[in-house]
Structures are given as C-alpha cells and as structure tokens.
Amino acid sequence: SARILVGVRVAEASSLRCLFLASMATLPSSRQLGTIFTMPKTRTRLAVFPGSFDPVTFGHLDVIARGRRLFDEVVVAVGWNPGKDELFSASERVDLVELLVAQMCKDKPGDEHGNELGDVRVEAFTGLTVDYARSIGASALLRGIRNLSDLQYEVQFAVTNREVAGLETAFVVAGQSFA
C-alpha cells in the first residue's frame, strides 16, 4: 500500500500564517501533524524500458536494477532499430536479456531494507514504442542517462511521448562506472 505523509510548512508571511492557524482550528483534536495515512494500492506501476539491447550491457542492467526500485514491474522491451545493423537476432537478444535479468533477480530479490523489488519481464516488440507501451498498460517509459547529450536527446522524446501518448518518462542517471 502507498503511504502519504501529511505535514505543513508554515510560511513567513503573516497572511499565510493566519490562514494556517485558521485551518488548524477546523481539524479534529485527535488529528496530529505528521500522521501517516495508508491508501489502498489501486494499480500496478508498470514501466517499459525499450531498446535494441544489441548487445545488452552492464549499463542496461544497471537501469533495469534501478527501475525495479521505482516500479512494480519493468518490461524490458527488445525492439528493432532500422538504423542499426544487428549483431544478434531478436530472439537471441531476448534470450540473453532474460538470462541476465533472471540472474540479477535471483541475486538481489530485495533492497538493503528488505523491501521487495519490482518484477521484470522481457518481451520482443515491433512498431512504435508508445504503441507497445499503451498496449500493455504502461504508465511510464524508463530511460538511462549517461551524460548531458543523452538528456538533451531524450527530453525531446519525453515531451512528445507525454503530449501525444500520455506516457511519462522516468530518467535514471547511470552509475559512474557505466557513464
């Protein structure tokens, strides 16, 4: 279940302070600031991590690992890039990513606090990434950023994907050894 922390920061301006005090007067006496309310989980947070993964790299695995901390499920979407010559076939790339992800999930089923990490599945797809993401009910695309050039390139797509397809983009910055 999701947790929401309710707290109020009083502004310096006296008008805001008065508004805050007036709103506090309407709260039940049993209500305390900092109370944690638990909300029922209504849906799975599903992200798509698209790429050609030809070949899959440690940087890709780092993004998947980070995505598992942020989402309930990450779908590694192995696509085809007509602008690149293939080193491996689509089925070989899916098999290789599945093998490496299975080992990663076996080695690290939870985080350092004992919390479960998100599930990962690997699928091949063709066509537009946004069409595929919508077809599986994803709410976000997951992208790894190595440097400022990556960010500038990816932000253009992120804005378009949000405006046209209603898909958010979550960026994770690559670890120093993968940048």
Short mmCIF file of N, CA and C in Angstrom, two decimals:
data_model
loop_
_atom_site.label_atom_id
_atom_site.label_comp_id
_atom_site.label_asym_id
_atom_site.label_seq_id
_atom_site.Cartn_x
_atom_site.Cartn_y
_atom_site.Cartn_z
N SER A 1 0.84 -1.19 0.00
CA SER A 1 0.00 0.00 0.00
C SER A 1 0.88 1.24 0.00
N ALA A 2 0.37 2.28 -0.63
CA ALA A 2 1.12 3.54 -0.71
C ALA A 2 0.94 4.31 0.57
N ARG A 3 1.97 5.04 0.98
CA ARG A 3 1.89 5.84 2.20
C ARG A 3 2.04 7.30 1.83
N ILE A 4 1.21 8.13 2.46
CA ILE A 4 1.27 9.56 2.22
C ILE A 4 1.55 10.23 3.55
N LEU A 5 2.57 11.04 3.62
CA LEU A 5 2.91 11.77 4.83
C LEU A 5 2.30 13.15 4.72
N VAL A 6 1.48 13.48 5.71
CA VAL A 6 0.82 14.78 5.71
C VAL A 6 1.59 15.68 6.67
N GLY A 7 1.99 16.82 6.21
CA GLY A 7 2.70 17.78 7.04
C GLY A 7 2.51 19.15 6.45
N VAL A 8 2.71 20.17 7.25
CA VAL A 8 2.50 21.54 6.79
C VAL A 8 3.71 22.36 7.16
N ARG A 9 4.19 23.16 6.24
CA ARG A 9 5.28 24.07 6.50
C ARG A 9 4.70 25.48 6.54
N VAL A 10 4.86 26.17 7.64
CA VAL A 10 4.30 27.50 7.80
C VAL A 10 5.20 28.50 7.11
N ALA A 11 4.61 29.31 6.26
CA ALA A 11 5.37 30.33 5.53
C ALA A 11 5.65 31.52 6.43
N GLU A 12 6.60 32.32 6.04
CA GLU A 12 6.98 33.51 6.80
C GLU A 12 5.89 34.58 6.78
N ALA A 13 5.18 34.67 5.66
CA ALA A 13 4.18 35.74 5.52
C ALA A 13 3.08 35.58 6.55
N SER A 14 2.70 36.68 7.19
CA SER A 14 1.70 36.62 8.26
C SER A 14 0.34 36.20 7.74
N SER A 15 -0.01 36.57 6.52
CA SER A 15 -1.32 36.17 5.99
C SER A 15 -1.39 34.65 5.83
N LEU A 16 -0.30 34.04 5.38
CA LEU A 16 -0.29 32.58 5.26
C LEU A 16 -0.30 31.94 6.64
N ARG A 17 0.37 32.55 7.60
CA ARG A 17 0.38 32.03 8.97
C ARG A 17 -1.03 32.06 9.55
N CYS A 18 -1.76 33.14 9.31
CA CYS A 18 -3.14 33.24 9.79
C CYS A 18 -4.03 32.20 9.12
N LEU A 19 -3.83 32.00 7.81
CA LEU A 19 -4.61 31.01 7.09
C LEU A 19 -4.32 29.62 7.65
N PHE A 20 -3.05 29.34 7.93
CA PHE A 20 -2.66 28.06 8.51
C PHE A 20 -3.30 27.86 9.87
N LEU A 21 -3.27 28.88 10.73
CA LEU A 21 -3.85 28.76 12.07
C LEU A 21 -5.36 28.57 12.00
N ALA A 22 -6.01 29.24 11.06
CA ALA A 22 -7.45 29.08 10.91
C ALA A 22 -7.79 27.67 10.44
N SER A 23 -7.00 27.12 9.55
CA SER A 23 -7.27 25.77 9.07
C SER A 23 -7.00 24.74 10.16
N MET A 24 -6.03 25.00 11.04
CA MET A 24 -5.74 24.09 12.15
C MET A 24 -6.90 24.05 13.12
N ALA A 25 -7.62 25.18 13.28
CA ALA A 25 -8.73 25.23 14.21
C ALA A 25 -9.86 24.30 13.77
N THR A 26 -9.94 24.00 12.47
CA THR A 26 -11.01 23.14 11.98
C THR A 26 -10.66 21.66 12.03
N LEU A 27 -9.41 21.31 12.33
CA LEU A 27 -9.02 19.90 12.40
C LEU A 27 -9.52 19.28 13.70
N PRO A 28 -9.94 18.03 13.66
CA PRO A 28 -10.32 17.35 14.90
C PRO A 28 -9.13 17.32 15.86
N SER A 29 -9.40 17.38 17.15
CA SER A 29 -8.31 17.42 18.14
C SER A 29 -7.46 16.16 18.12
N SER A 30 -8.02 15.04 17.66
CA SER A 30 -7.25 13.79 17.61
C SER A 30 -6.28 13.76 16.45
N ARG A 31 -6.43 14.67 15.50
CA ARG A 31 -5.58 14.72 14.31
C ARG A 31 -4.25 15.38 14.65
N GLN A 32 -3.15 14.71 14.34
CA GLN A 32 -1.81 15.23 14.60
C GLN A 32 -1.10 15.50 13.29
N LEU A 33 -0.29 16.55 13.25
CA LEU A 33 0.55 16.77 12.07
C LEU A 33 1.55 15.63 11.99
N GLY A 34 1.86 15.23 10.79
CA GLY A 34 2.80 14.13 10.61
C GLY A 34 2.14 12.78 10.63
N THR A 35 0.81 12.73 10.71
CA THR A 35 0.09 11.47 10.69
C THR A 35 0.29 10.80 9.33
N ILE A 36 0.48 9.50 9.36
CA ILE A 36 0.65 8.75 8.11
C ILE A 36 -0.66 8.05 7.79
N PHE A 37 -1.18 8.34 6.61
CA PHE A 37 -2.40 7.70 6.14
C PHE A 37 -2.01 6.62 5.14
N THR A 38 -2.67 5.49 5.20
CA THR A 38 -2.39 4.41 4.26
C THR A 38 -3.51 4.37 3.24
N MET A 39 -3.10 4.38 1.97
CA MET A 39 -4.07 4.35 0.88
C MET A 39 -3.98 2.97 0.21
N PRO A 40 -5.13 2.41 -0.19
CA PRO A 40 -5.06 1.12 -0.88
C PRO A 40 -4.39 1.29 -2.24
N LYS A 41 -3.60 0.31 -2.60
CA LYS A 41 -2.93 0.33 -3.91
C LYS A 41 -3.98 0.00 -4.96
N THR A 42 -4.11 0.88 -5.95
CA THR A 42 -5.16 0.70 -6.93
C THR A 42 -4.67 0.12 -8.24
N ARG A 43 -3.38 0.27 -8.55
CA ARG A 43 -2.88 -0.25 -9.80
C ARG A 43 -1.39 -0.52 -9.70
N THR A 44 -0.92 -1.30 -10.63
CA THR A 44 0.49 -1.60 -10.70
C THR A 44 1.21 -0.50 -11.47
N ARG A 45 2.33 -0.05 -10.94
CA ARG A 45 3.15 0.93 -11.66
C ARG A 45 4.04 0.16 -12.62
N LEU A 46 3.69 0.26 -13.90
CA LEU A 46 4.36 -0.51 -14.94
C LEU A 46 5.15 0.42 -15.84
N ALA A 47 6.44 0.11 -16.02
CA ALA A 47 7.30 0.91 -16.89
C ALA A 47 7.86 0.02 -17.99
N VAL A 48 8.08 0.63 -19.14
CA VAL A 48 8.71 -0.05 -20.26
C VAL A 48 10.11 0.53 -20.44
N PHE A 49 11.10 -0.35 -20.49
CA PHE A 49 12.47 0.05 -20.79
C PHE A 49 12.77 -0.45 -22.19
N PRO A 50 12.60 0.43 -23.20
CA PRO A 50 12.79 -0.01 -24.58
C PRO A 50 14.23 0.13 -25.04
N GLY A 51 14.62 -0.70 -25.98
CA GLY A 51 15.95 -0.60 -26.56
C GLY A 51 16.19 -1.75 -27.52
N SER A 52 17.28 -1.66 -28.26
CA SER A 52 17.63 -2.77 -29.14
C SER A 52 18.42 -3.83 -28.36
N PHE A 53 19.15 -3.41 -27.34
CA PHE A 53 19.92 -4.32 -26.49
C PHE A 53 20.79 -5.25 -27.34
N ASP A 54 21.49 -4.64 -28.29
CA ASP A 54 22.29 -5.40 -29.24
C ASP A 54 23.73 -4.91 -29.22
N PRO A 55 24.50 -5.35 -28.27
CA PRO A 55 24.21 -6.33 -27.22
C PRO A 55 23.76 -5.62 -25.93
N VAL A 56 23.24 -6.41 -25.00
CA VAL A 56 22.89 -5.88 -23.68
C VAL A 56 24.20 -5.57 -22.95
N THR A 57 24.20 -4.47 -22.19
CA THR A 57 25.42 -4.03 -21.50
C THR A 57 25.19 -3.98 -19.98
N PHE A 58 26.27 -3.80 -19.24
CA PHE A 58 26.15 -3.61 -17.79
C PHE A 58 25.36 -2.33 -17.49
N GLY A 59 25.48 -1.34 -18.35
CA GLY A 59 24.70 -0.11 -18.20
C GLY A 59 23.21 -0.38 -18.30
N HIS A 60 22.80 -1.22 -19.25
CA HIS A 60 21.39 -1.60 -19.36
C HIS A 60 20.93 -2.31 -18.09
N LEU A 61 21.74 -3.23 -17.60
CA LEU A 61 21.37 -3.96 -16.38
C LEU A 61 21.27 -3.03 -15.19
N ASP A 62 22.11 -2.00 -15.14
CA ASP A 62 22.05 -1.00 -14.08
C ASP A 62 20.72 -0.24 -14.13
N VAL A 63 20.28 0.13 -15.32
CA VAL A 63 18.99 0.83 -15.47
C VAL A 63 17.84 -0.07 -15.04
N ILE A 64 17.89 -1.34 -15.42
CA ILE A 64 16.85 -2.29 -15.02
C ILE A 64 16.81 -2.42 -13.50
N ALA A 65 17.99 -2.55 -12.88
CA ALA A 65 18.05 -2.67 -11.42
C ALA A 65 17.47 -1.43 -10.74
N ARG A 66 17.78 -0.26 -11.24
CA ARG A 66 17.24 0.97 -10.67
C ARG A 66 15.74 1.07 -10.91
N GLY A 67 15.30 0.63 -12.08
CA GLY A 67 13.87 0.64 -12.38
C GLY A 67 13.07 -0.26 -11.45
N ARG A 68 13.67 -1.37 -11.02
CA ARG A 68 13.00 -2.29 -10.09
C ARG A 68 12.71 -1.61 -8.75
N ARG A 69 13.51 -0.61 -8.40
CA ARG A 69 13.28 0.13 -7.15
C ARG A 69 12.12 1.12 -7.29
N LEU A 70 11.86 1.56 -8.52
CA LEU A 70 10.88 2.61 -8.75
C LEU A 70 9.50 2.10 -9.17
N PHE A 71 9.46 0.94 -9.82
CA PHE A 71 8.22 0.45 -10.40
C PHE A 71 7.90 -0.94 -9.89
N ASP A 72 6.60 -1.27 -9.90
CA ASP A 72 6.16 -2.61 -9.51
C ASP A 72 6.59 -3.65 -10.54
N GLU A 73 6.64 -3.21 -11.80
CA GLU A 73 7.07 -4.11 -12.86
C GLU A 73 7.77 -3.30 -13.94
N VAL A 74 8.85 -3.86 -14.45
CA VAL A 74 9.59 -3.27 -15.57
C VAL A 74 9.55 -4.28 -16.71
N VAL A 75 9.10 -3.82 -17.86
CA VAL A 75 9.12 -4.66 -19.06
C VAL A 75 10.30 -4.19 -19.91
N VAL A 76 11.26 -5.08 -20.08
CA VAL A 76 12.38 -4.79 -20.96
C VAL A 76 11.90 -5.13 -22.36
N ALA A 77 11.68 -4.08 -23.16
CA ALA A 77 11.10 -4.24 -24.49
C ALA A 77 12.21 -4.24 -25.53
N VAL A 78 12.49 -5.42 -26.05
CA VAL A 78 13.57 -5.59 -27.03
C VAL A 78 13.00 -5.30 -28.41
N GLY A 79 13.46 -4.20 -28.99
CA GLY A 79 12.94 -3.77 -30.28
C GLY A 79 13.96 -3.87 -31.38
N TRP A 80 13.58 -3.39 -32.52
CA TRP A 80 14.42 -3.41 -33.69
C TRP A 80 14.65 -1.98 -34.13
N ASN A 81 15.89 -1.62 -34.33
CA ASN A 81 16.24 -0.27 -34.77
C ASN A 81 16.71 -0.37 -36.22
N PRO A 82 15.90 0.16 -37.17
CA PRO A 82 16.29 0.05 -38.58
C PRO A 82 17.58 0.81 -38.91
N GLY A 83 17.99 1.71 -38.02
CA GLY A 83 19.22 2.46 -38.24
C GLY A 83 20.48 1.75 -37.78
N LYS A 84 20.33 0.56 -37.22
CA LYS A 84 21.49 -0.19 -36.72
C LYS A 84 21.56 -1.56 -37.39
N ASP A 85 22.79 -2.01 -37.65
CA ASP A 85 22.98 -3.38 -38.12
C ASP A 85 22.92 -4.30 -36.91
N GLU A 86 22.17 -5.40 -37.03
CA GLU A 86 22.01 -6.32 -35.91
C GLU A 86 23.24 -7.20 -35.73
N LEU A 87 23.69 -7.30 -34.48
CA LEU A 87 24.74 -8.24 -34.12
C LEU A 87 24.10 -9.59 -33.78
N PHE A 88 22.97 -9.52 -33.03
CA PHE A 88 22.22 -10.71 -32.63
C PHE A 88 20.79 -10.59 -33.14
N SER A 89 20.15 -11.75 -33.37
CA SER A 89 18.74 -11.74 -33.79
C SER A 89 17.88 -11.31 -32.60
N ALA A 90 16.63 -10.95 -32.87
CA ALA A 90 15.73 -10.53 -31.80
C ALA A 90 15.56 -11.62 -30.75
N SER A 91 15.40 -12.86 -31.19
CA SER A 91 15.21 -13.96 -30.21
C SER A 91 16.47 -14.18 -29.39
N GLU A 92 17.65 -14.04 -30.00
CA GLU A 92 18.90 -14.17 -29.24
C GLU A 92 19.03 -13.06 -28.20
N ARG A 93 18.64 -11.84 -28.57
CA ARG A 93 18.71 -10.71 -27.63
C ARG A 93 17.74 -10.92 -26.47
N VAL A 94 16.53 -11.38 -26.77
CA VAL A 94 15.55 -11.65 -25.71
C VAL A 94 16.09 -12.73 -24.78
N ASP A 95 16.62 -13.81 -25.33
CA ASP A 95 17.17 -14.89 -24.51
C ASP A 95 18.31 -14.41 -23.62
N LEU A 96 19.21 -13.60 -24.18
CA LEU A 96 20.35 -13.10 -23.42
C LEU A 96 19.90 -12.17 -22.29
N VAL A 97 18.98 -11.26 -22.60
CA VAL A 97 18.48 -10.35 -21.56
C VAL A 97 17.75 -11.14 -20.48
N GLU A 98 16.93 -12.12 -20.88
CA GLU A 98 16.21 -12.94 -19.90
C GLU A 98 17.16 -13.66 -18.96
N LEU A 99 18.22 -14.21 -19.52
CA LEU A 99 19.21 -14.94 -18.72
C LEU A 99 19.86 -14.01 -17.70
N LEU A 100 20.29 -12.84 -18.15
CA LEU A 100 20.98 -11.91 -17.25
C LEU A 100 20.03 -11.31 -16.20
N VAL A 101 18.80 -11.02 -16.60
CA VAL A 101 17.81 -10.46 -15.67
C VAL A 101 17.43 -11.52 -14.63
N ALA A 102 17.25 -12.77 -15.06
CA ALA A 102 16.92 -13.84 -14.11
C ALA A 102 18.01 -13.97 -13.05
N GLN A 103 19.26 -13.90 -13.47
CA GLN A 103 20.36 -13.99 -12.51
C GLN A 103 20.36 -12.79 -11.57
N MET A 104 20.12 -11.59 -12.12
CA MET A 104 20.09 -10.38 -11.30
C MET A 104 18.97 -10.46 -10.25
N CYS A 105 17.79 -10.92 -10.67
CA CYS A 105 16.67 -11.01 -9.74
C CYS A 105 16.91 -12.09 -8.68
N LYS A 106 17.59 -13.15 -9.06
CA LYS A 106 17.93 -14.21 -8.09
C LYS A 106 18.94 -13.68 -7.08
N ASP A 107 19.95 -12.95 -7.56
CA ASP A 107 20.99 -12.42 -6.68
C ASP A 107 20.48 -11.31 -5.77
N LYS A 108 19.50 -10.55 -6.23
CA LYS A 108 19.02 -9.40 -5.46
C LYS A 108 17.49 -9.33 -5.51
N PRO A 109 16.80 -10.17 -4.71
CA PRO A 109 15.33 -10.15 -4.70
C PRO A 109 14.75 -8.95 -3.97
N GLY A 110 15.55 -8.32 -3.07
CA GLY A 110 15.07 -7.18 -2.31
C GLY A 110 16.15 -6.13 -2.15
N ASP A 111 15.75 -4.98 -1.60
CA ASP A 111 16.73 -3.91 -1.39
C ASP A 111 17.41 -4.07 -0.03
N GLU A 112 18.25 -3.12 0.33
CA GLU A 112 19.01 -3.21 1.58
C GLU A 112 18.13 -3.13 2.82
N HIS A 113 16.86 -2.72 2.67
CA HIS A 113 15.94 -2.63 3.79
C HIS A 113 14.99 -3.82 3.85
N GLY A 114 15.20 -4.79 2.97
CA GLY A 114 14.35 -5.97 2.94
C GLY A 114 13.07 -5.79 2.15
N ASN A 115 12.91 -4.66 1.46
CA ASN A 115 11.72 -4.43 0.64
C ASN A 115 11.84 -5.20 -0.67
N GLU A 116 10.71 -5.73 -1.11
CA GLU A 116 10.69 -6.43 -2.38
C GLU A 116 10.94 -5.45 -3.52
N LEU A 117 11.66 -5.89 -4.53
CA LEU A 117 11.88 -5.07 -5.71
C LEU A 117 10.89 -5.47 -6.79
N GLY A 118 10.68 -4.59 -7.76
CA GLY A 118 9.73 -4.85 -8.83
C GLY A 118 10.10 -6.05 -9.68
N ASP A 119 9.07 -6.61 -10.31
CA ASP A 119 9.26 -7.73 -11.22
C ASP A 119 9.82 -7.22 -12.55
N VAL A 120 10.44 -8.11 -13.29
CA VAL A 120 10.97 -7.78 -14.61
C VAL A 120 10.53 -8.88 -15.57
N ARG A 121 10.06 -8.46 -16.73
CA ARG A 121 9.82 -9.42 -17.81
C ARG A 121 10.44 -8.86 -19.08
N VAL A 122 10.78 -9.75 -19.98
CA VAL A 122 11.46 -9.37 -21.22
C VAL A 122 10.58 -9.80 -22.38
N GLU A 123 10.32 -8.86 -23.29
CA GLU A 123 9.49 -9.16 -24.45
C GLU A 123 10.08 -8.49 -25.68
N ALA A 124 9.92 -9.13 -26.82
CA ALA A 124 10.28 -8.52 -28.09
C ALA A 124 9.07 -7.72 -28.58
N PHE A 125 9.32 -6.63 -29.29
CA PHE A 125 8.21 -5.87 -29.88
C PHE A 125 8.67 -5.26 -31.18
N THR A 126 7.68 -4.93 -32.01
CA THR A 126 7.93 -4.21 -33.25
C THR A 126 7.00 -3.01 -33.28
N GLY A 127 7.33 -2.05 -34.08
CA GLY A 127 6.48 -0.87 -34.19
C GLY A 127 6.96 0.24 -33.27
N LEU A 128 6.05 1.19 -33.03
CA LEU A 128 6.39 2.34 -32.19
C LEU A 128 6.38 1.97 -30.71
N THR A 129 7.35 2.48 -29.99
CA THR A 129 7.45 2.20 -28.56
C THR A 129 6.19 2.64 -27.83
N VAL A 130 5.67 3.83 -28.14
CA VAL A 130 4.48 4.33 -27.43
C VAL A 130 3.27 3.43 -27.67
N ASP A 131 3.12 2.90 -28.88
CA ASP A 131 2.01 1.99 -29.16
C ASP A 131 2.15 0.71 -28.34
N TYR A 132 3.36 0.19 -28.27
CA TYR A 132 3.60 -1.02 -27.48
C TYR A 132 3.33 -0.74 -26.00
N ALA A 133 3.85 0.37 -25.49
CA ALA A 133 3.67 0.71 -24.07
C ALA A 133 2.19 0.85 -23.73
N ARG A 134 1.44 1.51 -24.57
CA ARG A 134 0.00 1.65 -24.32
C ARG A 134 -0.69 0.30 -24.37
N SER A 135 -0.28 -0.57 -25.28
CA SER A 135 -0.94 -1.87 -25.44
C SER A 135 -0.79 -2.76 -24.21
N ILE A 136 0.27 -2.54 -23.42
CA ILE A 136 0.46 -3.37 -22.21
C ILE A 136 0.08 -2.61 -20.93
N GLY A 137 -0.43 -1.39 -21.09
CA GLY A 137 -0.91 -0.63 -19.92
C GLY A 137 0.18 0.07 -19.13
N ALA A 138 1.29 0.37 -19.76
CA ALA A 138 2.40 1.05 -19.06
C ALA A 138 2.02 2.51 -18.79
N SER A 139 2.51 3.02 -17.68
CA SER A 139 2.29 4.42 -17.35
C SER A 139 3.55 5.25 -17.59
N ALA A 140 4.67 4.58 -17.81
CA ALA A 140 5.93 5.32 -17.98
C ALA A 140 6.91 4.54 -18.84
N LEU A 141 7.81 5.31 -19.45
CA LEU A 141 8.97 4.74 -20.12
C LEU A 141 10.16 4.96 -19.20
N LEU A 142 11.04 4.01 -19.14
CA LEU A 142 12.25 4.10 -18.32
C LEU A 142 13.44 4.31 -19.26
N ARG A 143 14.23 5.32 -18.97
CA ARG A 143 15.39 5.63 -19.82
C ARG A 143 16.61 5.89 -18.95
N GLY A 144 17.74 5.42 -19.41
CA GLY A 144 19.00 5.67 -18.74
C GLY A 144 19.70 6.86 -19.37
N ILE A 145 20.30 7.68 -18.52
CA ILE A 145 21.00 8.88 -18.98
C ILE A 145 22.47 8.75 -18.58
N ARG A 146 23.38 8.84 -19.56
CA ARG A 146 24.81 8.75 -19.28
C ARG A 146 25.46 10.11 -19.16
N ASN A 147 24.92 11.09 -19.91
CA ASN A 147 25.56 12.41 -19.95
C ASN A 147 24.55 13.46 -20.42
N LEU A 148 25.00 14.69 -20.51
CA LEU A 148 24.13 15.79 -20.90
C LEU A 148 23.59 15.62 -22.32
N SER A 149 24.39 15.08 -23.21
CA SER A 149 23.93 14.85 -24.59
C SER A 149 22.75 13.88 -24.61
N ASP A 150 22.84 12.80 -23.81
CA ASP A 150 21.72 11.85 -23.71
C ASP A 150 20.47 12.57 -23.22
N LEU A 151 20.62 13.40 -22.19
CA LEU A 151 19.47 14.09 -21.61
C LEU A 151 18.82 15.01 -22.63
N GLN A 152 19.60 15.79 -23.34
CA GLN A 152 19.04 16.69 -24.35
C GLN A 152 18.28 15.91 -25.41
N TYR A 153 18.82 14.81 -25.84
CA TYR A 153 18.19 13.96 -26.85
C TYR A 153 16.89 13.36 -26.30
N GLU A 154 16.94 12.81 -25.10
CA GLU A 154 15.81 12.09 -24.52
C GLU A 154 14.66 13.02 -24.11
N VAL A 155 14.97 14.23 -23.67
CA VAL A 155 13.92 15.16 -23.23
C VAL A 155 12.97 15.48 -24.38
N GLN A 156 13.48 15.62 -25.58
CA GLN A 156 12.62 15.89 -26.74
C GLN A 156 11.60 14.77 -26.93
N PHE A 157 12.06 13.53 -26.82
CA PHE A 157 11.15 12.40 -26.94
C PHE A 157 10.18 12.33 -25.77
N ALA A 158 10.67 12.63 -24.57
CA ALA A 158 9.83 12.56 -23.38
C ALA A 158 8.65 13.53 -23.48
N VAL A 159 8.92 14.74 -23.94
CA VAL A 159 7.85 15.73 -24.07
C VAL A 159 6.84 15.27 -25.12
N THR A 160 7.32 14.79 -26.25
CA THR A 160 6.43 14.31 -27.30
C THR A 160 5.60 13.12 -26.81
N ASN A 161 6.24 12.16 -26.14
CA ASN A 161 5.52 10.99 -25.65
C ASN A 161 4.45 11.36 -24.63
N ARG A 162 4.74 12.34 -23.80
CA ARG A 162 3.75 12.79 -22.81
C ARG A 162 2.58 13.49 -23.49
N GLU A 163 2.89 14.38 -24.43
CA GLU A 163 1.84 15.15 -25.09
C GLU A 163 0.99 14.29 -26.02
N VAL A 164 1.62 13.42 -26.78
CA VAL A 164 0.91 12.64 -27.79
C VAL A 164 0.29 11.37 -27.21
N ALA A 165 1.02 10.67 -26.36
CA ALA A 165 0.58 9.35 -25.89
C ALA A 165 0.20 9.32 -24.42
N GLY A 166 0.43 10.42 -23.69
CA GLY A 166 0.12 10.41 -22.26
C GLY A 166 1.05 9.56 -21.44
N LEU A 167 2.25 9.30 -21.95
CA LEU A 167 3.23 8.48 -21.24
C LEU A 167 4.30 9.36 -20.61
N GLU A 168 4.53 9.18 -19.34
CA GLU A 168 5.62 9.89 -18.67
C GLU A 168 6.92 9.14 -18.96
N THR A 169 8.03 9.82 -18.75
CA THR A 169 9.35 9.20 -18.89
C THR A 169 10.10 9.36 -17.59
N ALA A 170 10.60 8.27 -17.06
CA ALA A 170 11.43 8.30 -15.85
C ALA A 170 12.87 8.13 -16.28
N PHE A 171 13.71 9.10 -15.93
CA PHE A 171 15.13 9.04 -16.25
C PHE A 171 15.90 8.58 -15.03
N VAL A 172 16.82 7.67 -15.23
CA VAL A 172 17.75 7.31 -14.17
C VAL A 172 19.15 7.58 -14.69
N VAL A 173 19.95 8.17 -13.84
CA VAL A 173 21.31 8.52 -14.21
C VAL A 173 22.19 7.30 -14.01
N ALA A 174 22.96 6.99 -15.02
CA ALA A 174 23.84 5.81 -14.96
C ALA A 174 24.87 5.98 -13.85
N GLY A 175 25.24 4.85 -13.26
CA GLY A 175 26.33 4.86 -12.29
C GLY A 175 27.61 5.29 -12.96
N GLN A 176 28.54 5.82 -12.17
CA GLN A 176 29.78 6.37 -12.73
C GLN A 176 30.54 5.36 -13.59
N SER A 177 30.50 4.11 -13.21
CA SER A 177 31.25 3.12 -13.98
C SER A 177 30.60 2.78 -15.32
N PHE A 178 29.34 3.27 -15.53
CA PHE A 178 28.63 2.96 -16.78
C PHE A 178 28.45 4.19 -17.65
N ALA A 179 28.88 5.37 -17.19
CA ALA A 179 28.60 6.62 -17.92
C ALA A 179 29.45 6.79 -19.14
#
